[in-house]
mmCIF file with all atom_site columns, C-alpha atoms in Angstrom:
data_model
loop_
_atom_site.group_PDB
_atom_site.id
_atom_site.type_symbol
_atom_site.label_atom_id
_atom_site.label_alt_id
_atom_site.label_comp_id
_atom_site.label_asym_id
_atom_site.label_entity_id
_atom_site.label_seq_id
_atom_site.pdbx_PDB_ins_code
_atom_site.Cartn_x
_atom_site.Cartn_y
_atom_site.Cartn_z
_atom_site.occupancy
_atom_site.B_iso_or_equiv
_atom_site.pdbx_formal_charge
_atom_site.auth_seq_id
_atom_site.auth_comp_id
_atom_site.auth_asym_id
_atom_site.auth_atom_id
_atom_site.pdbx_PDB_model_num
ATOM 1   C CA . MET A 1 1   ? -56.325 -33.335 71.212 1.00 45.00 ? 1   MET A CA 1
ATOM 2   C CA . ARG A 1 2   ? -55.224 -33.216 67.579 1.00 41.00 ? 2   ARG A CA 1
ATOM 3   C CA . LEU A 1 3   ? -52.007 -31.478 68.597 1.00 35.00 ? 3   LEU A CA 1
ATOM 4   C CA . LEU A 1 4   ? -51.245 -34.255 71.105 1.00 34.00 ? 4   LEU A CA 1
ATOM 5   C CA . ALA A 1 5   ? -51.735 -36.927 68.417 1.00 35.00 ? 5   ALA A CA 1
ATOM 6   C CA . ILE A 1 6   ? -49.438 -35.075 66.009 1.00 34.00 ? 6   ILE A CA 1
ATOM 7   C CA . PHE A 1 7   ? -46.797 -34.641 68.719 1.00 36.00 ? 7   PHE A CA 1
ATOM 8   C CA . THR A 1 8   ? -46.959 -38.367 69.581 1.00 34.00 ? 8   THR A CA 1
ATOM 9   C CA . LEU A 1 9   ? -46.558 -39.389 65.923 1.00 35.00 ? 9   LEU A CA 1
ATOM 10  C CA . LEU A 1 10  ? -43.640 -36.986 65.534 1.00 34.00 ? 10  LEU A CA 1
ATOM 11  C CA . LEU A 1 11  ? -41.966 -38.364 68.655 1.00 36.00 ? 11  LEU A CA 1
ATOM 12  C CA . LEU A 1 12  ? -42.303 -41.928 67.397 1.00 37.00 ? 12  LEU A CA 1
ATOM 13  C CA . ALA A 1 13  ? -40.979 -40.985 63.951 1.00 37.00 ? 13  ALA A CA 1
ATOM 14  C CA . VAL A 1 14  ? -37.938 -39.300 65.496 1.00 39.00 ? 14  VAL A CA 1
ATOM 15  C CA . SER A 1 15  ? -37.277 -42.191 67.903 1.00 42.00 ? 15  SER A CA 1
ATOM 16  C CA . PRO A 1 16  ? -37.518 -45.483 65.979 1.00 43.00 ? 16  PRO A CA 1
ATOM 17  C CA . GLY A 1 17  ? -35.972 -47.359 68.880 1.00 44.00 ? 17  GLY A CA 1
ATOM 18  C CA . LEU A 1 18  ? -38.711 -46.083 71.165 1.00 43.00 ? 18  LEU A CA 1
ATOM 19  C CA . LEU A 1 19  ? -41.457 -47.756 69.155 1.00 41.00 ? 19  LEU A CA 1
ATOM 20  C CA . ALA A 1 20  ? -39.609 -51.044 68.754 1.00 43.00 ? 20  ALA A CA 1
ATOM 21  C CA . SER A 1 21  ? -38.207 -51.099 72.276 1.00 47.00 ? 21  SER A CA 1
ATOM 22  C CA . GLY A 1 22  ? -41.448 -52.122 74.006 1.00 72.00 ? 22  GLY A CA 1
ATOM 23  C CA . ALA A 1 23  ? -42.465 -54.572 71.303 1.00 85.00 ? 23  ALA A CA 1
ATOM 24  C CA . TRP A 1 24  ? -39.822 -57.134 72.288 1.00 90.00 ? 24  TRP A CA 1
ATOM 25  C CA . GLN A 1 25  ? -42.007 -58.366 75.150 1.00 91.00 ? 25  GLN A CA 1
ATOM 26  C CA . SER A 1 26  ? -44.482 -59.912 72.716 1.00 92.00 ? 26  SER A CA 1
ATOM 27  C CA . TRP A 1 27  ? -41.862 -61.405 70.378 1.00 94.00 ? 27  TRP A CA 1
ATOM 28  C CA . PRO A 1 28  ? -41.634 -65.213 70.403 1.00 95.00 ? 28  PRO A CA 1
ATOM 29  C CA . VAL A 1 29  ? -38.547 -66.894 71.835 1.00 97.00 ? 29  VAL A CA 1
ATOM 30  C CA . VAL A 1 30  ? -36.064 -68.166 69.231 1.00 96.00 ? 30  VAL A CA 1
ATOM 31  C CA . GLY A 1 31  ? -33.991 -70.100 71.745 1.00 97.00 ? 31  GLY A CA 1
ATOM 32  C CA . GLU A 1 32  ? -32.952 -70.324 75.378 1.00 97.00 ? 32  GLU A CA 1
ATOM 33  C CA . ALA A 1 33  ? -29.642 -71.121 77.040 1.00 97.00 ? 33  ALA A CA 1
ATOM 34  C CA . THR A 1 34  ? -28.060 -71.249 80.481 1.00 97.00 ? 34  THR A CA 1
ATOM 35  C CA . LEU A 1 35  ? -24.514 -70.147 81.260 1.00 96.00 ? 35  LEU A CA 1
ATOM 36  C CA . LYS A 1 36  ? -22.845 -72.215 83.960 1.00 94.00 ? 36  LYS A CA 1
ATOM 37  C CA . TRP A 1 37  ? -19.432 -71.825 85.516 1.00 89.00 ? 37  TRP A CA 1
ATOM 38  C CA . GLY A 1 38  ? -18.524 -75.089 87.148 1.00 91.00 ? 38  GLY A CA 1
ATOM 39  C CA . PRO A 1 39  ? -21.534 -76.130 89.236 1.00 93.00 ? 39  PRO A CA 1
ATOM 40  C CA . TRP A 1 40  ? -22.941 -72.567 89.410 1.00 93.00 ? 40  TRP A CA 1
ATOM 41  C CA . VAL A 1 41  ? -25.632 -71.189 87.151 1.00 97.00 ? 41  VAL A CA 1
ATOM 42  C CA . ILE A 1 42  ? -24.702 -67.611 86.249 1.00 96.00 ? 42  ILE A CA 1
ATOM 43  C CA . TYR A 1 43  ? -27.698 -66.683 84.097 1.00 97.00 ? 43  TYR A CA 1
ATOM 44  C CA . ASP A 1 44  ? -30.487 -67.943 81.893 1.00 98.00 ? 44  ASP A CA 1
ATOM 45  C CA . SER A 1 45  ? -30.872 -66.233 78.536 1.00 98.00 ? 45  SER A CA 1
ATOM 46  C CA . GLN A 1 46  ? -33.362 -65.942 75.698 1.00 97.00 ? 46  GLN A CA 1
ATOM 47  C CA . LEU A 1 47  ? -33.178 -64.598 72.194 1.00 97.00 ? 47  LEU A CA 1
ATOM 48  C CA . ARG A 1 48  ? -36.386 -63.107 70.811 1.00 96.00 ? 48  ARG A CA 1
ATOM 49  C CA . THR A 1 49  ? -37.310 -61.814 67.354 1.00 94.00 ? 49  THR A CA 1
ATOM 50  C CA . PRO A 1 50  ? -40.621 -60.693 65.825 1.00 92.00 ? 50  PRO A CA 1
ATOM 51  C CA . SER A 1 51  ? -40.865 -63.933 63.816 1.00 91.00 ? 51  SER A CA 1
ATOM 52  C CA . GLY A 1 52  ? -39.422 -66.330 66.383 1.00 92.00 ? 52  GLY A CA 1
ATOM 53  C CA . GLN A 1 53  ? -36.639 -67.156 63.890 1.00 92.00 ? 53  GLN A CA 1
ATOM 54  C CA . TYR A 1 54  ? -33.081 -65.840 63.695 1.00 91.00 ? 54  TYR A CA 1
ATOM 55  C CA . ASN A 1 55  ? -30.569 -65.188 60.969 1.00 85.00 ? 55  ASN A CA 1
ATOM 56  C CA . ALA A 1 56  ? -27.699 -62.716 60.911 1.00 78.00 ? 56  ALA A CA 1
ATOM 57  C CA . THR A 1 57  ? -29.546 -60.310 58.604 1.00 75.00 ? 57  THR A CA 1
ATOM 58  C CA . MET A 1 58  ? -32.220 -59.753 61.267 1.00 68.00 ? 58  MET A CA 1
ATOM 59  C CA . ALA A 1 59  ? -29.932 -57.722 63.486 1.00 66.00 ? 59  ALA A CA 1
ATOM 60  C CA . ASN A 1 60  ? -32.348 -54.745 63.587 1.00 75.00 ? 60  ASN A CA 1
ATOM 61  C CA . SER A 1 61  ? -34.992 -56.735 65.415 1.00 86.00 ? 61  SER A CA 1
ATOM 62  C CA . VAL A 1 62  ? -33.394 -58.829 68.141 1.00 94.00 ? 62  VAL A CA 1
ATOM 63  C CA . ALA A 1 63  ? -33.883 -58.856 71.898 1.00 96.00 ? 63  ALA A CA 1
ATOM 64  C CA . LEU A 1 64  ? -31.399 -60.606 74.179 1.00 97.00 ? 64  LEU A CA 1
ATOM 65  C CA . VAL A 1 65  ? -32.887 -61.295 77.618 1.00 97.00 ? 65  VAL A CA 1
ATOM 66  C CA . ILE A 1 66  ? -30.552 -62.290 80.450 1.00 98.00 ? 66  ILE A CA 1
ATOM 67  C CA . LYS A 1 67  ? -32.005 -63.343 83.812 1.00 98.00 ? 67  LYS A CA 1
ATOM 68  C CA . TYR A 1 68  ? -29.301 -63.480 86.452 1.00 98.00 ? 68  TYR A CA 1
ATOM 69  C CA . GLN A 1 69  ? -29.187 -66.375 88.894 1.00 98.00 ? 69  GLN A CA 1
ATOM 70  C CA . ARG A 1 70  ? -26.480 -64.763 91.039 1.00 96.00 ? 70  ARG A CA 1
ATOM 71  C CA . ASP A 1 71  ? -25.647 -61.327 92.396 1.00 97.00 ? 71  ASP A CA 1
ATOM 72  C CA . ILE A 1 72  ? -23.014 -59.713 90.182 1.00 97.00 ? 72  ILE A CA 1
ATOM 73  C CA . ASP A 1 73  ? -21.385 -56.313 90.717 1.00 97.00 ? 73  ASP A CA 1
ATOM 74  C CA . LYS A 1 74  ? -21.382 -53.877 87.830 1.00 98.00 ? 74  LYS A CA 1
ATOM 75  C CA . GLU A 1 75  ? -17.576 -53.902 87.774 1.00 98.00 ? 75  GLU A CA 1
ATOM 76  C CA . ASP A 1 76  ? -17.587 -57.675 87.228 1.00 97.00 ? 76  ASP A CA 1
ATOM 77  C CA . LEU A 1 77  ? -20.116 -57.314 84.378 1.00 97.00 ? 77  LEU A CA 1
ATOM 78  C CA . LEU A 1 78  ? -17.927 -54.668 82.756 1.00 98.00 ? 78  LEU A CA 1
ATOM 79  C CA . GLU A 1 79  ? -14.783 -56.782 83.201 1.00 98.00 ? 79  GLU A CA 1
ATOM 80  C CA . ALA A 1 80  ? -16.446 -59.852 81.666 1.00 96.00 ? 80  ALA A CA 1
ATOM 81  C CA . THR A 1 81  ? -17.686 -57.769 78.719 1.00 97.00 ? 81  THR A CA 1
ATOM 82  C CA . ASP A 1 82  ? -14.218 -56.310 78.184 1.00 98.00 ? 82  ASP A CA 1
ATOM 83  C CA . ASP A 1 83  ? -12.732 -59.809 78.259 1.00 97.00 ? 83  ASP A CA 1
ATOM 84  C CA . GLN A 1 84  ? -15.180 -61.025 75.600 1.00 96.00 ? 84  GLN A CA 1
ATOM 85  C CA . TRP A 1 85  ? -14.612 -57.983 73.391 1.00 97.00 ? 85  TRP A CA 1
ATOM 86  C CA . GLN A 1 86  ? -10.858 -58.484 73.703 1.00 97.00 ? 86  GLN A CA 1
ATOM 87  C CA . LYS A 1 87  ? -11.297 -62.104 72.557 1.00 95.00 ? 87  LYS A CA 1
ATOM 88  C CA . GLN A 1 88  ? -13.345 -60.817 69.605 1.00 94.00 ? 88  GLN A CA 1
ATOM 89  C CA . GLY A 1 89  ? -10.444 -58.598 68.599 1.00 95.00 ? 89  GLY A CA 1
ATOM 90  C CA . VAL A 1 90  ? -12.024 -55.244 69.452 1.00 97.00 ? 90  VAL A CA 1
ATOM 91  C CA . PRO A 1 91  ? -9.197  -52.662 69.744 1.00 97.00 ? 91  PRO A CA 1
ATOM 92  C CA . THR A 1 92  ? -8.360  -51.413 73.246 1.00 97.00 ? 92  THR A CA 1
ATOM 93  C CA . ALA A 1 93  ? -9.365  -47.785 72.614 1.00 97.00 ? 93  ALA A CA 1
ATOM 94  C CA . LYS A 1 94  ? -12.775 -48.796 71.295 1.00 97.00 ? 94  LYS A CA 1
ATOM 95  C CA . ARG A 1 95  ? -13.340 -51.206 74.200 1.00 97.00 ? 95  ARG A CA 1
ATOM 96  C CA . GLN A 1 96  ? -12.497 -48.489 76.710 1.00 98.00 ? 96  GLN A CA 1
ATOM 97  C CA . GLN A 1 97  ? -14.861 -46.036 75.009 1.00 97.00 ? 97  GLN A CA 1
ATOM 98  C CA . TRP A 1 98  ? -17.713 -48.563 74.945 1.00 98.00 ? 98  TRP A CA 1
ATOM 99  C CA . LEU A 1 99  ? -17.124 -49.643 78.547 1.00 98.00 ? 99  LEU A CA 1
ATOM 100 C CA . MET A 1 100 ? -17.465 -46.014 79.648 1.00 97.00 ? 100 MET A CA 1
ATOM 101 C CA . VAL A 1 101 ? -20.897 -45.958 77.980 1.00 97.00 ? 101 VAL A CA 1
ATOM 102 C CA . LEU A 1 102 ? -21.931 -49.203 79.679 1.00 98.00 ? 102 LEU A CA 1
ATOM 103 C CA . ASP A 1 103 ? -20.627 -47.935 83.023 1.00 98.00 ? 103 ASP A CA 1
ATOM 104 C CA . THR A 1 104 ? -23.191 -45.111 82.875 1.00 97.00 ? 104 THR A CA 1
ATOM 105 C CA . ILE A 1 105 ? -26.022 -47.529 82.024 1.00 98.00 ? 105 ILE A CA 1
ATOM 106 C CA . TRP A 1 106 ? -25.566 -50.812 83.849 1.00 97.00 ? 106 TRP A CA 1
ATOM 107 C CA . PRO A 1 107 ? -26.413 -51.446 87.479 1.00 97.00 ? 107 PRO A CA 1
ATOM 108 C CA . SER A 1 108 ? -25.081 -54.204 89.659 1.00 97.00 ? 108 SER A CA 1
ATOM 109 C CA . VAL A 1 109 ? -27.509 -57.096 89.320 1.00 97.00 ? 109 VAL A CA 1
ATOM 110 C CA . ARG A 1 110 ? -29.144 -59.264 91.921 1.00 97.00 ? 110 ARG A CA 1
ATOM 111 C CA . LYS A 1 111 ? -30.441 -62.795 91.582 1.00 97.00 ? 111 LYS A CA 1
ATOM 112 C CA . GLY A 1 112 ? -33.677 -62.637 89.587 1.00 97.00 ? 112 GLY A CA 1
ATOM 113 C CA . ASP A 1 113 ? -32.881 -59.346 87.787 1.00 97.00 ? 113 ASP A CA 1
ATOM 114 C CA . ARG A 1 114 ? -33.272 -59.291 84.023 1.00 97.00 ? 114 ARG A CA 1
ATOM 115 C CA . LEU A 1 115 ? -31.114 -57.156 81.741 1.00 97.00 ? 115 LEU A CA 1
ATOM 116 C CA . ILE A 1 116 ? -32.492 -56.919 78.227 1.00 97.00 ? 116 ILE A CA 1
ATOM 117 C CA . PHE A 1 117 ? -30.803 -55.497 75.143 1.00 97.00 ? 117 PHE A CA 1
ATOM 118 C CA . VAL A 1 118 ? -33.052 -54.642 72.198 1.00 96.00 ? 118 VAL A CA 1
ATOM 119 C CA . VAL A 1 119 ? -31.265 -53.720 68.989 1.00 93.00 ? 119 VAL A CA 1
ATOM 120 C CA . HIS A 1 120 ? -32.535 -51.031 66.642 1.00 89.00 ? 120 HIS A CA 1
ATOM 121 C CA . ALA A 1 121 ? -31.142 -49.432 63.493 1.00 87.00 ? 121 ALA A CA 1
ATOM 122 C CA . ASN A 1 122 ? -29.018 -46.848 65.344 1.00 89.00 ? 122 ASN A CA 1
ATOM 123 C CA . GLY A 1 123 ? -27.840 -48.936 68.290 1.00 94.00 ? 123 GLY A CA 1
ATOM 124 C CA . GLY A 1 124 ? -29.875 -50.466 71.072 1.00 96.00 ? 124 GLY A CA 1
ATOM 125 C CA . THR A 1 125 ? -31.845 -50.005 74.264 1.00 96.00 ? 125 THR A CA 1
ATOM 126 C CA . PHE A 1 126 ? -31.015 -51.580 77.627 1.00 98.00 ? 126 PHE A CA 1
ATOM 127 C CA . PHE A 1 127 ? -33.784 -52.484 80.038 1.00 97.00 ? 127 PHE A CA 1
ATOM 128 C CA . ARG A 1 128 ? -33.687 -53.661 83.620 1.00 97.00 ? 128 ARG A CA 1
ATOM 129 C CA . ASP A 1 129 ? -36.769 -55.826 83.786 1.00 93.00 ? 129 ASP A CA 1
ATOM 130 C CA . ASN A 1 130 ? -39.293 -53.637 81.906 1.00 89.00 ? 130 ASN A CA 1
ATOM 131 C CA . THR A 1 131 ? -37.704 -50.252 82.611 1.00 95.00 ? 131 THR A CA 1
ATOM 132 C CA . VAL A 1 132 ? -35.420 -48.495 80.125 1.00 96.00 ? 132 VAL A CA 1
ATOM 133 C CA . ILE A 1 133 ? -32.059 -47.843 81.781 1.00 97.00 ? 133 ILE A CA 1
ATOM 134 C CA . GLY A 1 134 ? -30.066 -46.532 78.828 1.00 97.00 ? 134 GLY A CA 1
ATOM 135 C CA . GLU A 1 135 ? -29.436 -46.188 75.134 1.00 96.00 ? 135 GLU A CA 1
ATOM 136 C CA . VAL A 1 136 ? -26.466 -47.190 73.000 1.00 96.00 ? 136 VAL A CA 1
ATOM 137 C CA . ARG A 1 137 ? -26.267 -44.837 70.024 1.00 95.00 ? 137 ARG A CA 1
ATOM 138 C CA . ASP A 1 138 ? -23.541 -46.735 68.209 1.00 96.00 ? 138 ASP A CA 1
ATOM 139 C CA . ARG A 1 139 ? -24.528 -49.584 65.924 1.00 94.00 ? 139 ARG A CA 1
ATOM 140 C CA . GLU A 1 140 ? -21.010 -51.040 65.875 1.00 95.00 ? 140 GLU A CA 1
ATOM 141 C CA . MET A 1 141 ? -21.058 -51.234 69.666 1.00 97.00 ? 141 MET A CA 1
ATOM 142 C CA . ALA A 1 142 ? -24.523 -52.830 69.628 1.00 95.00 ? 142 ALA A CA 1
ATOM 143 C CA . ASP A 1 143 ? -23.355 -55.460 67.143 1.00 93.00 ? 143 ASP A CA 1
ATOM 144 C CA . ALA A 1 144 ? -20.210 -56.164 69.168 1.00 95.00 ? 144 ALA A CA 1
ATOM 145 C CA . PHE A 1 145 ? -22.272 -56.556 72.327 1.00 96.00 ? 145 PHE A CA 1
ATOM 146 C CA . LEU A 1 146 ? -24.627 -59.052 70.670 1.00 95.00 ? 146 LEU A CA 1
ATOM 147 C CA . GLY A 1 147 ? -21.585 -60.736 69.144 1.00 94.00 ? 147 GLY A CA 1
ATOM 148 C CA . ILE A 1 148 ? -20.568 -61.919 72.605 1.00 96.00 ? 148 ILE A CA 1
ATOM 149 C CA . TRP A 1 149 ? -23.431 -64.420 72.287 1.00 96.00 ? 149 TRP A CA 1
ATOM 150 C CA . LEU A 1 150 ? -24.348 -64.503 68.593 1.00 94.00 ? 150 LEU A CA 1
ATOM 151 C CA . SER A 1 151 ? -21.080 -64.228 66.668 1.00 93.00 ? 151 SER A CA 1
ATOM 152 C CA . PRO A 1 152 ? -19.907 -67.464 65.017 1.00 92.00 ? 152 PRO A CA 1
ATOM 153 C CA . GLY A 1 153 ? -16.605 -66.808 66.837 1.00 91.00 ? 153 GLY A CA 1
ATOM 154 C CA . THR A 1 154 ? -18.184 -66.536 70.302 1.00 94.00 ? 154 THR A CA 1
ATOM 155 C CA . GLN A 1 155 ? -16.458 -68.114 73.283 1.00 94.00 ? 155 GLN A CA 1
ATOM 156 C CA . TYR A 1 156 ? -19.777 -69.866 73.987 1.00 94.00 ? 156 TYR A CA 1
ATOM 157 C CA . PRO A 1 157 ? -20.616 -71.832 70.805 1.00 95.00 ? 157 PRO A CA 1
ATOM 158 C CA . GLU A 1 158 ? -23.102 -74.195 72.506 1.00 96.00 ? 158 GLU A CA 1
ATOM 159 C CA . LEU A 1 159 ? -24.893 -71.279 74.129 1.00 96.00 ? 159 LEU A CA 1
ATOM 160 C CA . ARG A 1 160 ? -25.056 -69.570 70.720 1.00 96.00 ? 160 ARG A CA 1
ATOM 161 C CA . LYS A 1 161 ? -26.538 -72.668 69.083 1.00 96.00 ? 161 LYS A CA 1
ATOM 162 C CA . ARG A 1 162 ? -29.241 -72.845 71.721 1.00 97.00 ? 162 ARG A CA 1
ATOM 163 C CA . LEU A 1 163 ? -30.040 -69.130 71.514 1.00 97.00 ? 163 LEU A CA 1
ATOM 164 C CA . ILE A 1 164 ? -30.398 -69.127 67.734 1.00 95.00 ? 164 ILE A CA 1
ATOM 165 C CA . GLY A 1 165 ? -32.524 -72.271 67.787 1.00 93.00 ? 165 GLY A CA 1
ATOM 166 C CA . ARG A 1 166 ? -29.994 -74.653 66.226 1.00 90.00 ? 166 ARG A CA 1
ATOM 167 C CA . VAL A 1 167 ? -30.119 -77.263 69.017 1.00 79.00 ? 167 VAL A CA 1
#
């Protein structure tokens, strides 16, 4: 029994993202926003942090929750992400590298599915509903992904304001 406890503590010490990854479910909501395209609702989103507050220095403890209101193929998700990264000025080679990572993680989504991204010190963890579907082991990529919604230069400034609790 003692050996099992030691092994568990060692596993948690080696995997900081593992410990923090499940905690996001109890974090309070900072803000909520809905993305619409014309008359269609694409998704509802939430930003969560341990304190229920957000500032840019809290990037190690942020969960972005996206609940899809439409079926979207994985290829369309990847294309939309590439488009946003291109608008953020991410170089082509880096975008292609990161999209290959996401291609191995992301599924196509159906109406009602939730994709969640929880940031940790070394990158982030993606969940589909409450199941881990993949890890990003690149902090720059994790920051760029969150930047789609949280960067001051986002293409969705009103959505950003709502997510970070400024509206």
